[in-house]
XYZ file of C-alpha atoms in Angstrom:
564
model
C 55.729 196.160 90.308
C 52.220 196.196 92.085
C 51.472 199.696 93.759
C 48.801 201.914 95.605
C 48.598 203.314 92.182
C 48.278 200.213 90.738
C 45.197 199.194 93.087
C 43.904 202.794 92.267
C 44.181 202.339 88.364
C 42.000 201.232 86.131
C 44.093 200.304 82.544
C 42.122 197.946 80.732
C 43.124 194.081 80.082
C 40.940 191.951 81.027
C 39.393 189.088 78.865
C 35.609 190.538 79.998
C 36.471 193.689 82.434
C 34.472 197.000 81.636
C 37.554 199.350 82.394
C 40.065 195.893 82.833
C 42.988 196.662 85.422
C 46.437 195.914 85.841
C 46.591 191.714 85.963
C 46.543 190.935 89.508
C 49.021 187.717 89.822
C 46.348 184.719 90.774
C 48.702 182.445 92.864
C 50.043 179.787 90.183
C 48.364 176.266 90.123
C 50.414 173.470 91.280
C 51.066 170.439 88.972
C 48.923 167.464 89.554
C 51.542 165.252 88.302
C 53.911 164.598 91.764
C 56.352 161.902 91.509
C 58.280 159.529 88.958
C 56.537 156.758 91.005
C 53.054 157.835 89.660
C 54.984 157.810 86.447
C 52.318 156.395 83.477
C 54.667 156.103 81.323
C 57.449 153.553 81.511
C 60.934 156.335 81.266
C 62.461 153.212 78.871
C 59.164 153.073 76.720
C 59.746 153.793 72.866
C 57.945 156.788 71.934
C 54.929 156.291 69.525
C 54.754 158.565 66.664
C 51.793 159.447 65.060
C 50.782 158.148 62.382
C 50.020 161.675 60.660
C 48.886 159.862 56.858
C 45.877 158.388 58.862
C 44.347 162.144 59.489
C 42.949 163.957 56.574
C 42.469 167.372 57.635
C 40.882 170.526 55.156
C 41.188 174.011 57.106
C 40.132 176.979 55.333
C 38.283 180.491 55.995
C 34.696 180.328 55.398
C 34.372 184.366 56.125
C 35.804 186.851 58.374
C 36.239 185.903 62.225
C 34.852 182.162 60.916
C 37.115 178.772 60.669
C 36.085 175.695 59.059
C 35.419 172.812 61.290
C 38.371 170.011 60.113
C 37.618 166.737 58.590
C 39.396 163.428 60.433
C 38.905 160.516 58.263
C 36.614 158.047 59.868
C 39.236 154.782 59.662
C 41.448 156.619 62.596
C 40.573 153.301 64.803
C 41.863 154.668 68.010
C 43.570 151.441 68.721
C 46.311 152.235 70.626
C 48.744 152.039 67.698
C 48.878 155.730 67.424
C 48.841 157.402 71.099
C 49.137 161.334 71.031
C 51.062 162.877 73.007
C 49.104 165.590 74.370
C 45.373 166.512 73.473
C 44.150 170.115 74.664
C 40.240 170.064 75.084
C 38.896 173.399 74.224
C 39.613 175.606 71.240
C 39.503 179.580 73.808
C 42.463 181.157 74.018
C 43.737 179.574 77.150
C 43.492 176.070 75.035
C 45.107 177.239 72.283
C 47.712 179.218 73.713
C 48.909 176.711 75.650
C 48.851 174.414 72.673
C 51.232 177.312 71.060
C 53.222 177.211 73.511
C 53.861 173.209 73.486
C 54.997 174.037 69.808
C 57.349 177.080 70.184
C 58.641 177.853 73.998
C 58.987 173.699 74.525
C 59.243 172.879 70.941
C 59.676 168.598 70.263
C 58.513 167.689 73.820
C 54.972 167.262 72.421
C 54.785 166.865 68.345
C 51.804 164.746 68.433
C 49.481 166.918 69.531
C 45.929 168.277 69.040
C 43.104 170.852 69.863
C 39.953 169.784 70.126
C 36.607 172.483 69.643
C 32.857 171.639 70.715
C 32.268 174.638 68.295
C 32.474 175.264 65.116
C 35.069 178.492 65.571
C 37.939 178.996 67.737
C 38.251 181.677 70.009
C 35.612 180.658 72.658
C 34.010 184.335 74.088
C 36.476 186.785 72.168
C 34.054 187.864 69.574
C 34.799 190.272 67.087
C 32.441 191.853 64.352
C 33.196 194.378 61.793
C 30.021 195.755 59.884
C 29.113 199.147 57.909
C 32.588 200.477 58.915
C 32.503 199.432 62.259
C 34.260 196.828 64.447
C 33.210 196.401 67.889
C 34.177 193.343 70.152
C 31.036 191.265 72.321
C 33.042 189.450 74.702
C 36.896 190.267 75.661
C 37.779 193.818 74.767
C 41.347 194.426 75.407
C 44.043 193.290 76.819
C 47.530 194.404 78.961
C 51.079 194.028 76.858
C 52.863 191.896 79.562
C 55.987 190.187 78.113
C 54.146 186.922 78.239
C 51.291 188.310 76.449
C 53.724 190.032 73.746
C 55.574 186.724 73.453
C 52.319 185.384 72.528
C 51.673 187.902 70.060
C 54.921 187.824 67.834
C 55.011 184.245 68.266
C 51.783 184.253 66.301
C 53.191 186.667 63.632
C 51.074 189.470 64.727
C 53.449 192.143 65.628
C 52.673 194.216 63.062
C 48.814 194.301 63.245
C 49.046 194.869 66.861
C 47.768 198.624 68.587
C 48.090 199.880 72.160
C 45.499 202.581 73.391
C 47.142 206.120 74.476
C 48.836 205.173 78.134
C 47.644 208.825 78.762
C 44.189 209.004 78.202
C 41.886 209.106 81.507
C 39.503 206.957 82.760
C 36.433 208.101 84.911
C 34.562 206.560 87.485
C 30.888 207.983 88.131
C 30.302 209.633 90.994
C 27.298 212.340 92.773
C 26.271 212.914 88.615
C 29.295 213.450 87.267
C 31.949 211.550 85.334
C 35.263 212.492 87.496
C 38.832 210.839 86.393
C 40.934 208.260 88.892
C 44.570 209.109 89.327
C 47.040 207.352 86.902
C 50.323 208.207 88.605
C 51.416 209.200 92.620
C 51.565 212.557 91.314
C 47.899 212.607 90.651
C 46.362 211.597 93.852
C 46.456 214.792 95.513
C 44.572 216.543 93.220
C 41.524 214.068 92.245
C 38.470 215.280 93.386
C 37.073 211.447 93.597
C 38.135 211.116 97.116
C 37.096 213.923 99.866
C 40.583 215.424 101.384
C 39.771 212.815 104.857
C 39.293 209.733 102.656
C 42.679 210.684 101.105
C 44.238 210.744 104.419
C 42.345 207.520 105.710
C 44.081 205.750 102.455
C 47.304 206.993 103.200
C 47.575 206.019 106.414
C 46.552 203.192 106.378
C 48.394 201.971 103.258
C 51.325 203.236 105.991
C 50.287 200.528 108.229
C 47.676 202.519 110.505
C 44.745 199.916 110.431
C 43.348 197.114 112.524
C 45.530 193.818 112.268
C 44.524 191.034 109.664
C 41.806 188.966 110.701
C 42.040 184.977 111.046
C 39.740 183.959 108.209
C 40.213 184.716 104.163
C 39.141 188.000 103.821
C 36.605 189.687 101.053
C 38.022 192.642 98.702
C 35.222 194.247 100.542
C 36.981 193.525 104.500
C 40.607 194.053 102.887
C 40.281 197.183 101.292
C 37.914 198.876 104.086
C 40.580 197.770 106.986
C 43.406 198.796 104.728
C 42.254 202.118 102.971
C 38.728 203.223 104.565
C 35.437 203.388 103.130
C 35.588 206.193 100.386
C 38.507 204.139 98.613
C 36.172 201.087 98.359
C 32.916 202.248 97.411
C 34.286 205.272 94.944
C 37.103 202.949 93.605
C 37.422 199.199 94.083
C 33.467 198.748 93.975
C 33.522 199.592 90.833
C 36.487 198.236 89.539
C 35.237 194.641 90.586
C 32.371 195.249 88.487
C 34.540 195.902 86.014
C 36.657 193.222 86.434
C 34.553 190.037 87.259
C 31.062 191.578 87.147
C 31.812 190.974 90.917
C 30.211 191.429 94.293
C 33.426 192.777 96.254
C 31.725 191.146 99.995
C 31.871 187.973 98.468
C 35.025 187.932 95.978
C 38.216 186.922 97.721
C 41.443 189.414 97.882
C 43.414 186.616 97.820
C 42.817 184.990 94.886
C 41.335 187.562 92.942
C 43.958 190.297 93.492
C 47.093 188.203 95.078
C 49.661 190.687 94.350
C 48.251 193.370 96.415
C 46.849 190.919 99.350
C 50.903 189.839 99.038
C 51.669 193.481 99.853
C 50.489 193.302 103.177
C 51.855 190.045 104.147
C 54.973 190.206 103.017
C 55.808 193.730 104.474
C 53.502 194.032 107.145
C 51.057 197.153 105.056
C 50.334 198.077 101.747
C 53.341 200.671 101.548
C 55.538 198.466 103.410
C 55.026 195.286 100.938
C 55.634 197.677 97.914
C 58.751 199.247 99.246
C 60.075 195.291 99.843
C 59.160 195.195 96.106
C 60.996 197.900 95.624
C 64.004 196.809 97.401
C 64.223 193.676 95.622
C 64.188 195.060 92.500
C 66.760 197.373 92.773
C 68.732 194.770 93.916
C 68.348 192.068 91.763
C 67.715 194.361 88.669
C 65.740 193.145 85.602
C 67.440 191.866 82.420
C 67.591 193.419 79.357
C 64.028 193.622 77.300
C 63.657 191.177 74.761
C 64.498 192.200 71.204
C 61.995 190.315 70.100
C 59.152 192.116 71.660
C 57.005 195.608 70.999
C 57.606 197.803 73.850
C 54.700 199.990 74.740
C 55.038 203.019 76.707
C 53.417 203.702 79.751
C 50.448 201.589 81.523
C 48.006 201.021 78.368
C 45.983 198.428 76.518
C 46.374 196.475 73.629
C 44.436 194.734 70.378
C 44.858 194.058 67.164
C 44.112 196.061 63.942
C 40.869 194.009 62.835
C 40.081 193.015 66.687
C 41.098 190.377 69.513
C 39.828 188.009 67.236
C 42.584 188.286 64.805
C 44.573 185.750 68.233
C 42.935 182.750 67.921
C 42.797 182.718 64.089
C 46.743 183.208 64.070
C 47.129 180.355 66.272
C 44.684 178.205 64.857
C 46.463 179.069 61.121
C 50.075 178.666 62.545
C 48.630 174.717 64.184
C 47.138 174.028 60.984
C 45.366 170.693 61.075
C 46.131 169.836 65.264
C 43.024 172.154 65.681
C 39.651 170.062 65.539
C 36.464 172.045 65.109
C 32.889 170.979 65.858
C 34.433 167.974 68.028
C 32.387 167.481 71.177
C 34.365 165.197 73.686
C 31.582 162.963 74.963
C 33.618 160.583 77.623
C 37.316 159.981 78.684
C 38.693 157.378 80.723
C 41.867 156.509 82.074
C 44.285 153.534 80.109
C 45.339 150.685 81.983
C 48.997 151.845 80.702
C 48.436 155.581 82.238
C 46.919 157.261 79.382
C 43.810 158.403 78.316
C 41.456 157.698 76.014
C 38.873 160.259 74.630
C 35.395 159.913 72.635
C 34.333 162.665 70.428
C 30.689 163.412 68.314
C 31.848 164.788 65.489
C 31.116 165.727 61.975
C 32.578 162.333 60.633
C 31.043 160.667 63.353
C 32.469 158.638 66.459
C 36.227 159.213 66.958
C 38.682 157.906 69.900
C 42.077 159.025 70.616
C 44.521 157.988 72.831
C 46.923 160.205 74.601
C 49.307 160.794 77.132
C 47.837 163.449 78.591
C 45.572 165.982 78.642
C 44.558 169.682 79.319
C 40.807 170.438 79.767
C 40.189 174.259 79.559
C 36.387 174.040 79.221
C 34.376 175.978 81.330
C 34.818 174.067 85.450
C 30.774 173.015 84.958
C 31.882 171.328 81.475
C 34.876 169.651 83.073
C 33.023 168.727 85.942
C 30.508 166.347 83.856
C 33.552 165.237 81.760
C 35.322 164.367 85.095
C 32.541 162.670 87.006
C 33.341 159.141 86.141
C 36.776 159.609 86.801
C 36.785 161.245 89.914
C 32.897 162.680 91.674
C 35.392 164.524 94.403
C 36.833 166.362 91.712
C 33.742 166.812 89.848
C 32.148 167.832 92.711
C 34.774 170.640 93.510
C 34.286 172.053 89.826
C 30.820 172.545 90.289
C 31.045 174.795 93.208
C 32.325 178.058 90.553
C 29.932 180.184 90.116
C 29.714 182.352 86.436
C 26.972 184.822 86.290
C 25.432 186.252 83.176
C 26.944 189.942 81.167
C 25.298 191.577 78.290
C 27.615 193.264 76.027
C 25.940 196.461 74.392
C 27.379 197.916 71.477
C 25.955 201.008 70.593
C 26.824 204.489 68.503
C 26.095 208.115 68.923
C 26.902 210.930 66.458
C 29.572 213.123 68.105
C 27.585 215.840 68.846
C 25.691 213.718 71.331
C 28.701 214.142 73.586
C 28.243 216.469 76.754
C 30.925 219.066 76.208
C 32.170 218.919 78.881
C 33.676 215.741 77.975
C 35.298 216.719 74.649
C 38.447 217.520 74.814
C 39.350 219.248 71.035
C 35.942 218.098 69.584
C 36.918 214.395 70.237
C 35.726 212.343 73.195
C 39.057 210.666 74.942
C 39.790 208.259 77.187
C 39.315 204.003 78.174
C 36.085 204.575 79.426
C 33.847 204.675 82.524
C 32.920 202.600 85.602
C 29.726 202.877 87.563
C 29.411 201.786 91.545
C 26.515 200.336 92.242
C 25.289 202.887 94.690
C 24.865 205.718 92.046
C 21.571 204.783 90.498
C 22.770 203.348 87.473
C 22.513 199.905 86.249
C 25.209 199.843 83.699
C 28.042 198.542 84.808
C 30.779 200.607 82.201
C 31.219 201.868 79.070
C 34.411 201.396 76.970
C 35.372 204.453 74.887
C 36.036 201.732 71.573
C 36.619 204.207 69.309
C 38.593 206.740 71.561
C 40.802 203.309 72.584
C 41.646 202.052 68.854
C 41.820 203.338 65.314
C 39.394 202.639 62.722
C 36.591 201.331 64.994
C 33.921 203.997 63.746
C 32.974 205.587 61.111
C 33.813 210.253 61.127
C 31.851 211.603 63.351
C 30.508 208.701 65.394
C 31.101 207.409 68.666
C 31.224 203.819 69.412
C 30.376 202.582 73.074
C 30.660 199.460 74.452
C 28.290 198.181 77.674
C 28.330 196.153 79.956
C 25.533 195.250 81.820
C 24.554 192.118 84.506
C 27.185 190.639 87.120
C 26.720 189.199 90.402
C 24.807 191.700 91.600
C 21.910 191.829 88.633
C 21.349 188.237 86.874
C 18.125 189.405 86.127
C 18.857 190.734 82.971
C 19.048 186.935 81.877
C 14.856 187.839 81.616
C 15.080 190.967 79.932
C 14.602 191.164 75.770
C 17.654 193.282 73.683
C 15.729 195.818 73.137
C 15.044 196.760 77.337
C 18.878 196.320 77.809
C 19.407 198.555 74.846
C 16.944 201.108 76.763
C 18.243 200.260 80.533
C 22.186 201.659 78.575
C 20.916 204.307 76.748
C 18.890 205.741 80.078
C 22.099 205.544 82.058
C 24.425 207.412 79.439
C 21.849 210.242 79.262
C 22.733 210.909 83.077
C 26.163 211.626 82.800
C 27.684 211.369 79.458
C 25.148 212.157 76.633
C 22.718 214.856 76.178
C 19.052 213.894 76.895
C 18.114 215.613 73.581
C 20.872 213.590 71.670
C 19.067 211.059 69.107
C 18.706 207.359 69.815
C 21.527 205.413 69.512
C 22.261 203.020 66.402
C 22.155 199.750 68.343
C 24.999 197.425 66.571
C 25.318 194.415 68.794
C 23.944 192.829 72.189
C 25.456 189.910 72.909
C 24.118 187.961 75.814
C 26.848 185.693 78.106
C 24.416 183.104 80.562
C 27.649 182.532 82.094
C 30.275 184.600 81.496
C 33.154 185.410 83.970
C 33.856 182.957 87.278
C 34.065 184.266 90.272
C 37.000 184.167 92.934
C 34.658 184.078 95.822
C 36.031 183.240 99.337
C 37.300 179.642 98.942
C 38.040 179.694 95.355
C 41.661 178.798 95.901
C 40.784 175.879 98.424
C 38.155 174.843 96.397
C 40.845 174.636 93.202
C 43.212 172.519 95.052
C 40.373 170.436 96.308
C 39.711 169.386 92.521
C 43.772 169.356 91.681
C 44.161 166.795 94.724
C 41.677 164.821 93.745
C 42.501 164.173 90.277
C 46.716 163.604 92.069
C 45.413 161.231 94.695
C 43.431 159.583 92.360
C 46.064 158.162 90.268
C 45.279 160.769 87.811
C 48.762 162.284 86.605
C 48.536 163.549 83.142
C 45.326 165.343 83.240
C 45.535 168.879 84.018
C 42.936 171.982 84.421
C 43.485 174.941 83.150
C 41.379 178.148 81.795
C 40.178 181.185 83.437
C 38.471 180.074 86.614
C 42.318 178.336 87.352
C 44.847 181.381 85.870
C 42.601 184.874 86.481
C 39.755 186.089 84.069
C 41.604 188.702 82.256
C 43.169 187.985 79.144
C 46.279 188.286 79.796
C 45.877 186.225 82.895
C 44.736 183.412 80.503
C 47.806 183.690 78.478
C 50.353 184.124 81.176
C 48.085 180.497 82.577
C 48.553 179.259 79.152
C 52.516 179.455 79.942
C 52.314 178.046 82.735
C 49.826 174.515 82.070
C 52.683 174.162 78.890
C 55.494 173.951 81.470
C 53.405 171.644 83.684
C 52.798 169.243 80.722
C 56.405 169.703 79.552
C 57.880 168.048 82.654
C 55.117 165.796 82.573
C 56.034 164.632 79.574
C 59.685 164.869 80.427
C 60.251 162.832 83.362
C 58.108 160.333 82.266
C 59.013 159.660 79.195
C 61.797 161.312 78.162
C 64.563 160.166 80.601
């Protein structure tokens, strides 16, 4: 259930968010595939198996965090003899979770399939590194234990490495100099001193409905949350949380598709309160079924990872798919079969390789899948260019524990997710993530480990500065507020540059999405599908949930056309 307190509270879950929130439902893509006439596939066509003795495959662990590319034996002609049933382009997690899916939540509808990877690892930005008793994470840092995202989990056999940050400790939002905490619960909000006692009132009333109408264009989280809760709630709270987030510029981002659940609020009950109370309503009266067995069940709004890292994902589901994951392939063209299917061209290690398939998920990046596209549709190509993904550094950086402010100890220990930083306070970090306050064994005694993030929208220049003036730009912002100026320099672990690292739901993004889904329908595309971040939401468990969601689009795919 979405809430004011949910808008108001920063848990952390998403793939590259500073402080990551509560996943925001991202309306859910429609299926480019339409009709049976469209069908590819003829419904009485024998099904093709794959011949599996043609593929010589050797997967193994070449060090921690690092897979193997796989061999393919270079006589796989490509012919047509053999036609796949479903090839996922792209080795992140939204590729191979929806490739995990095929195999266990629609188990038989797709046996012959495959993963293809440009690189030579799966995982695409979750990057986790564990050195001199450290472990710190450079892309992804967390994510939220939805039941889709736990499903994931257990599926992969990770249930027992998995651990879930304390649902009570704070998290703090600079403001005026000093680190001050956001309200976790309804209780809270009467007491934070974030908000001045008439910006609490402007919130509430207007959450009540007591705020100018909704305008007649798409509005910007900026023009939502200013009509709906007033000025101090933007600029002390969501400002920074889009930083968080997308690394966002909140006048340009759209409410709609970057936080649809609460933009639903208002629409379907007229205001914020009234929309949650409709929620509400509906719950209570068509009440949820019992958990799953199956699944962990945390406690409380928190975060989760794994025991050695986010990375430990991927590696599960690359292990459990076993030689259907193809490293250091690089799909070079694809073009559609006169009989509906596809047929690929990959670089790789063995040399030229074609498949043929009958169909397709590309969860590359929308630039990559835009020059993939081109010479099957420019309209859809076109469309895919138009996402914009600007550049993050990840800092990772430790302190002894005595560098700690008092102030912000809390036994001896420093606690909490971390810290967000609006843009108007003179700092030009965007957060800090409390790692070793979130997770065990991410620090050695008596250190602290911090992650950074710096960049966004709203500062690509850092794509010119070196690693050691983004090291110096973090440390010079954590000495105003969280560590003493007389503390020593920090012991600089990791910065980890991202040229283009989160899209960005700007105004449009939506239209813009269907604009590229239509085209690849009206084409005479069926088969092909997008999917990834820039189509399901950029937090991780956004991509997962996604992941779900492609599966079931290629299962009745698949289904109708050529199981019946």
């Amino acid at each position: 259930m979405t809430t004011l307190t949910d808008l108001l509270h920063f848990t952390c879950n998403s793939g590259h968010s500073l402080i990551p929130a509560t996943n925001y439902h991202i309306p859910a893509s429609f299926s480019i595939y339409n009709s049976n006439k469209n069908c590819p596939f003829s419904p009485s066509r024998r099904r093709n198996k794959l011949n599996r003795s043609r593929w010589k495959f050797q997967c193994s662990i070449a060090e921690e965090s690092t897979i193997s590319p796989s061999k393919v034996s270079s006589d796989y002609s490509g012919n047509g003899q053999s036609m796949l049933d479903c090839v996922v382009v792209g080795a992140g997690i939204s590729g191979l979770c929806i490739a995990q899916a095929l195999e266990t939540k629609h188990a038989g509808v797709a046996p012959n399939l495959i993963v293809t990877e440009a690189q030579d690892r799966v995982g695409g930005n979750i990057t986790t590194v564990a050195r001199d008793g450290y472990l710190w994470e450079e892309g992804p840092n967390s994510f939220q234990p939805s039941d889709p995202m736990l499903t994931m989990v257990v599926d992969s056999g990770l249930k027992d490495d998995l651990v879930l940050g304390d649902p009570n400790a704070p998290r703090f939002v600079l403001w005026e100099g000093k680190l001050r905490p956001v309200p976790s619960k309804l209780t809270d909000l009467p007491f934070f001193d974030l908000l001045s006692f008439p910006g609490k009132l402007r919130a509430g009333f207007g959450a009540i409905g007591f705020r100018p109408p909704p305008p007649g264009h798409e509005e910007s989280v900026e023009e939502f949350i200013r009509r709906n809760l007033g000025d101090e709630v933007f600029d002390r709270l969501i400002e920074p949380f889009c930083s968080g987030v997308y690394a966002g510029d909140p006048s340009k981002l759209s409410m709609k598709a970057a936080f649809g659940k609460v933009w639903k609020l208002e629409q379907n009950g007229g205001s914020v309160i009234g929309g949650t109370s409709k929620v509400i309503w509906e719950k209570i009266r068509n009440p949820k079924t019992a958990p799953n067995p199956r699944l962990p069940t945390p406690k409380g709004q928190t975060v989760g990872s794994f025991r050695k890292g986010l990375t430990m994902l991927p590696e599960a589901i690359s292990k459990s798919l076993g030689s259907k994951v193809n490293l250091s392939w690089k799909l070079s063209r694809i073009t559609k079969l006169e009989n509906g299917g596809y047929s690929l061209t990959y670089d790789t290690p063995e040399g030229l390789v074609s498949l043929q398939s009958k169909s397709v998920v590309m969860t590359v990046p929308s630039h990559v899948a835009s020059s993939l596209l081109r010479p099957l549709s420019a309209a859809a190509a076109n469309a895919l260019s138009k996402f914009y993904y600007p550049p993050v550094a990840a800092v990772s950086i430790s302190y002894p524990k005595e560098a700690i402010h008092a102030e912000y100890l809390s036994d001896g220990e420093l606690k909490g997710f971390g810290q967000l930083h609006p843009r108007s306070q003179g700092v030009e970090t965007l957060g800090t993530i409390y790692s070793s306050s979130l997770f065990p064994n991410r620090a050695p005694p008596g250190r602290i480990l911090l992650l950074n993030y710096i960049g966004g929208a709203t500062n690509p220049g850092i794509l010119s500065k070196t690693e050691s003036q983004l090291v110096e730009a973090v440390d010079r912002d954590l000495r105003k507020m969280l560590i003493r100026y007389s503390a020593p320099d920090p012991l600089v672990l990791g910065v980890r540059m991202w040229p283009q690292a989160i899209p960005q739901f700007l105004v449009g993004h939506l239209d813009i999405l269907d604009a590229a889904k239509a085209a690849l329908n009206n084409g005479g595309f069926q088969g092909l599908f997008l999917g990834g971040n820039y189509v399901s939401g950029v937090a991780l468990g956004r991509c997962v949930e996604g992941a779900y969601e492609v599966a079931t689009e290629v299962t009745n795919f698949l289904s109708q056309c050529v199981y019946k």
